[in-house]
């Protein structure tokens, strides 16, 4: 809606509601935290696109108990772009070498379905 002009009070209310959703997505204290690694290496590899894709996928799915954050480099530059998913118990899964398809799969299968995708995980 940001490319369109506001023509009515309904348009303004819709814009407000979308902004509230975006702010809520970045608020803490949720069951799952997704962190996009945005160091120089991550950004050069496409981390900004991953962040945008995650935000769009989570919003479209209506995911309410997820916090989306960003951080710097995690020291695994060859795995970028990369995200970490941390649940309320502190258990973490890290995914690497991401693209739009993998991000969608992760949201559907792991975030919404609760099943981590082993093939996309970074293994130490």
PDB file of C-alpha atoms in Angstrom:
ATOM      1  CA  UNK A   1       0.000   0.000   0.000  1.00  0.00           C
ATOM      2  CA  UNK A   2       2.995   2.306   0.444  1.00  0.00           C
ATOM      3  CA  UNK A   3       3.122   2.941  -3.327  1.00  0.00           C
ATOM      4  CA  UNK A   4      -0.494   4.108  -3.402  1.00  0.00           C
ATOM      5  CA  UNK A   5      -1.985   7.388  -2.333  1.00  0.00           C
ATOM      6  CA  UNK A   6      -4.317   7.472   0.624  1.00  0.00           C
ATOM      7  CA  UNK A   7      -7.746   8.245  -0.790  1.00  0.00           C
ATOM      8  CA  UNK A   8     -10.040   7.511   2.122  1.00  0.00           C
ATOM      9  CA  UNK A   9     -10.145   7.034   5.885  1.00  0.00           C
ATOM     10  CA  UNK A  10     -10.290   3.275   5.243  1.00  0.00           C
ATOM     11  CA  UNK A  11      -6.967   3.464   3.376  1.00  0.00           C
ATOM     12  CA  UNK A  12      -5.444   5.320   6.309  1.00  0.00           C
ATOM     13  CA  UNK A  13      -6.739   2.737   8.792  1.00  0.00           C
ATOM     14  CA  UNK A  14      -5.381  -0.094   6.654  1.00  0.00           C
ATOM     15  CA  UNK A  15      -1.984   1.611   6.558  1.00  0.00           C
ATOM     16  CA  UNK A  16      -2.074   2.036  10.349  1.00  0.00           C
ATOM     17  CA  UNK A  17      -2.947  -1.640  10.863  1.00  0.00           C
ATOM     18  CA  UNK A  18      -0.105  -2.766   8.595  1.00  0.00           C
ATOM     19  CA  UNK A  19       2.354  -0.527  10.471  1.00  0.00           C
ATOM     20  CA  UNK A  20       1.180  -1.980  13.791  1.00  0.00           C
ATOM     21  CA  UNK A  21       1.760  -5.513  12.461  1.00  0.00           C
ATOM     22  CA  UNK A  22       5.274  -4.567  11.349  1.00  0.00           C
ATOM     23  CA  UNK A  23       6.112  -3.072  14.762  1.00  0.00           C
ATOM     24  CA  UNK A  24       4.632  -6.067  16.605  1.00  0.00           C
ATOM     25  CA  UNK A  25       6.750  -8.433  14.498  1.00  0.00           C
ATOM     26  CA  UNK A  26       9.895  -6.832  15.940  1.00  0.00           C
ATOM     27  CA  UNK A  27       8.707  -6.732  19.565  1.00  0.00           C
ATOM     28  CA  UNK A  28      10.292  -9.189  21.992  1.00  0.00           C
ATOM     29  CA  UNK A  29       8.915 -11.827  24.337  1.00  0.00           C
ATOM     30  CA  UNK A  30       7.520 -14.301  21.814  1.00  0.00           C
ATOM     31  CA  UNK A  31       7.718 -18.097  21.595  1.00  0.00           C
ATOM     32  CA  UNK A  32      10.181 -17.960  18.694  1.00  0.00           C
ATOM     33  CA  UNK A  33      12.871 -15.435  17.748  1.00  0.00           C
ATOM     34  CA  UNK A  34      14.252 -15.352  14.208  1.00  0.00           C
ATOM     35  CA  UNK A  35      17.539 -13.498  13.870  1.00  0.00           C
ATOM     36  CA  UNK A  36      18.860 -12.487  10.456  1.00  0.00           C
ATOM     37  CA  UNK A  37      22.657 -12.125  10.456  1.00  0.00           C
ATOM     38  CA  UNK A  38      23.347  -8.758   8.836  1.00  0.00           C
ATOM     39  CA  UNK A  39      27.107  -8.351   8.968  1.00  0.00           C
ATOM     40  CA  UNK A  40      28.850  -7.032   5.865  1.00  0.00           C
ATOM     41  CA  UNK A  41      29.258 -10.575   4.551  1.00  0.00           C
ATOM     42  CA  UNK A  42      25.568 -11.325   5.125  1.00  0.00           C
ATOM     43  CA  UNK A  43      24.385  -8.149   3.440  1.00  0.00           C
ATOM     44  CA  UNK A  44      26.661  -8.798   0.454  1.00  0.00           C
ATOM     45  CA  UNK A  45      25.206 -12.316   0.186  1.00  0.00           C
ATOM     46  CA  UNK A  46      21.564 -11.201   0.262  1.00  0.00           C
ATOM     47  CA  UNK A  47      20.574 -10.931   3.937  1.00  0.00           C
ATOM     48  CA  UNK A  48      18.443  -7.839   3.258  1.00  0.00           C
ATOM     49  CA  UNK A  49      16.346  -9.839   0.801  1.00  0.00           C
ATOM     50  CA  UNK A  50      16.067 -12.660   3.345  1.00  0.00           C
ATOM     51  CA  UNK A  51      14.869 -10.187   6.000  1.00  0.00           C
ATOM     52  CA  UNK A  52      12.251  -8.741   3.633  1.00  0.00           C
ATOM     53  CA  UNK A  53      11.109 -12.215   2.567  1.00  0.00           C
ATOM     54  CA  UNK A  54      10.811 -13.368   6.190  1.00  0.00           C
ATOM     55  CA  UNK A  55       8.780 -10.305   7.144  1.00  0.00           C
ATOM     56  CA  UNK A  56       6.458 -10.811   4.171  1.00  0.00           C
ATOM     57  CA  UNK A  57       6.032 -14.569   4.804  1.00  0.00           C
ATOM     58  CA  UNK A  58       5.381 -14.105   8.529  1.00  0.00           C
ATOM     59  CA  UNK A  59       2.914 -11.305   7.900  1.00  0.00           C
ATOM     60  CA  UNK A  60       1.062 -13.275   5.212  1.00  0.00           C
ATOM     61  CA  UNK A  61       0.874 -16.306   7.530  1.00  0.00           C
ATOM     62  CA  UNK A  62      -0.411 -14.192  10.413  1.00  0.00           C
ATOM     63  CA  UNK A  63       2.388 -15.477  12.673  1.00  0.00           C
ATOM     64  CA  UNK A  64       1.808 -13.674  15.982  1.00  0.00           C
ATOM     65  CA  UNK A  65       4.183 -15.442  18.368  1.00  0.00           C
ATOM     66  CA  UNK A  66       7.384 -14.741  16.408  1.00  0.00           C
ATOM     67  CA  UNK A  67       9.918 -11.942  16.862  1.00  0.00           C
ATOM     68  CA  UNK A  68      12.053 -10.978  13.860  1.00  0.00           C
ATOM     69  CA  UNK A  69      15.381  -9.351  14.703  1.00  0.00           C
ATOM     70  CA  UNK A  70      18.733  -8.699  13.089  1.00  0.00           C
ATOM     71  CA  UNK A  71      22.289  -8.880  14.320  1.00  0.00           C
ATOM     72  CA  UNK A  72      25.833  -8.672  13.018  1.00  0.00           C
ATOM     73  CA  UNK A  73      28.132 -11.341  11.689  1.00  0.00           C
ATOM     74  CA  UNK A  74      28.043 -14.782  13.312  1.00  0.00           C
ATOM     75  CA  UNK A  75      31.499 -15.699  12.002  1.00  0.00           C
ATOM     76  CA  UNK A  76      30.319 -18.190   9.393  1.00  0.00           C
ATOM     77  CA  UNK A  77      30.716 -15.981   6.336  1.00  0.00           C
ATOM     78  CA  UNK A  78      30.716 -18.901   3.889  1.00  0.00           C
ATOM     79  CA  UNK A  79      27.166 -19.811   5.059  1.00  0.00           C
ATOM     80  CA  UNK A  80      25.574 -16.397   4.394  1.00  0.00           C
ATOM     81  CA  UNK A  81      22.839 -15.374   4.098  1.00  0.00           C
ATOM     82  CA  UNK A  82      22.006 -16.995   7.404  1.00  0.00           C
ATOM     83  CA  UNK A  83      19.322 -16.965  10.113  1.00  0.00           C
ATOM     84  CA  UNK A  84      19.053 -18.353  13.619  1.00  0.00           C
ATOM     85  CA  UNK A  85      15.770 -19.544  15.142  1.00  0.00           C
ATOM     86  CA  UNK A  86      15.656 -19.618  18.939  1.00  0.00           C
ATOM     87  CA  UNK A  87      12.660 -20.967  20.842  1.00  0.00           C
ATOM     88  CA  UNK A  88      11.457 -20.039  24.334  1.00  0.00           C
ATOM     89  CA  UNK A  89      13.655 -22.748  25.904  1.00  0.00           C
ATOM     90  CA  UNK A  90      16.789 -21.261  24.318  1.00  0.00           C
ATOM     91  CA  UNK A  91      17.198 -24.084  21.803  1.00  0.00           C
ATOM     92  CA  UNK A  92      18.663 -22.712  18.565  1.00  0.00           C
ATOM     93  CA  UNK A  93      18.731 -23.862  14.947  1.00  0.00           C
ATOM     94  CA  UNK A  94      20.851 -22.037  12.387  1.00  0.00           C
ATOM     95  CA  UNK A  95      20.080 -22.104   8.667  1.00  0.00           C
ATOM     96  CA  UNK A  96      22.497 -20.990   5.959  1.00  0.00           C
ATOM     97  CA  UNK A  97      22.942 -20.333   2.247  1.00  0.00           C
ATOM     98  CA  UNK A  98      19.364 -19.083   2.090  1.00  0.00           C
ATOM     99  CA  UNK A  99      17.255 -17.934  -0.844  1.00  0.00           C
ATOM    100  CA  UNK A 100      13.574 -16.995  -1.227  1.00  0.00           C
ATOM    101  CA  UNK A 101      12.413 -20.605  -1.644  1.00  0.00           C
ATOM    102  CA  UNK A 102      14.290 -21.808   1.434  1.00  0.00           C
ATOM    103  CA  UNK A 103      12.927 -18.911   3.502  1.00  0.00           C
ATOM    104  CA  UNK A 104       9.374 -19.837   2.497  1.00  0.00           C
ATOM    105  CA  UNK A 105      10.025 -23.501   3.330  1.00  0.00           C
ATOM    106  CA  UNK A 106      11.464 -22.573   6.737  1.00  0.00           C
ATOM    107  CA  UNK A 107       8.470 -20.388   7.603  1.00  0.00           C
ATOM    108  CA  UNK A 108       5.954 -23.051   6.557  1.00  0.00           C
ATOM    109  CA  UNK A 109       7.697 -26.149   7.920  1.00  0.00           C
ATOM    110  CA  UNK A 110       9.680 -24.927  10.925  1.00  0.00           C
ATOM    111  CA  UNK A 111       8.096 -21.693  12.137  1.00  0.00           C
ATOM    112  CA  UNK A 112       4.469 -22.660  11.530  1.00  0.00           C
ATOM    113  CA  UNK A 113       4.755 -26.457  11.508  1.00  0.00           C
ATOM    114  CA  UNK A 114       7.380 -26.996  14.203  1.00  0.00           C
ATOM    115  CA  UNK A 115       9.541 -29.288  12.076  1.00  0.00           C
ATOM    116  CA  UNK A 116      13.128 -28.107  11.468  1.00  0.00           C
ATOM    117  CA  UNK A 117      14.522 -28.668   7.966  1.00  0.00           C
ATOM    118  CA  UNK A 118      17.703 -30.682   8.409  1.00  0.00           C
ATOM    119  CA  UNK A 119      18.883 -30.157   4.816  1.00  0.00           C
ATOM    120  CA  UNK A 120      19.045 -26.362   5.297  1.00  0.00           C
ATOM    121  CA  UNK A 121      20.747 -26.444   8.721  1.00  0.00           C
ATOM    122  CA  UNK A 122      24.313 -25.423   9.318  1.00  0.00           C
ATOM    123  CA  UNK A 123      26.122 -28.304  10.959  1.00  0.00           C
ATOM    124  CA  UNK A 124      29.317 -27.672  12.880  1.00  0.00           C
TER     125      UNK A 124
END
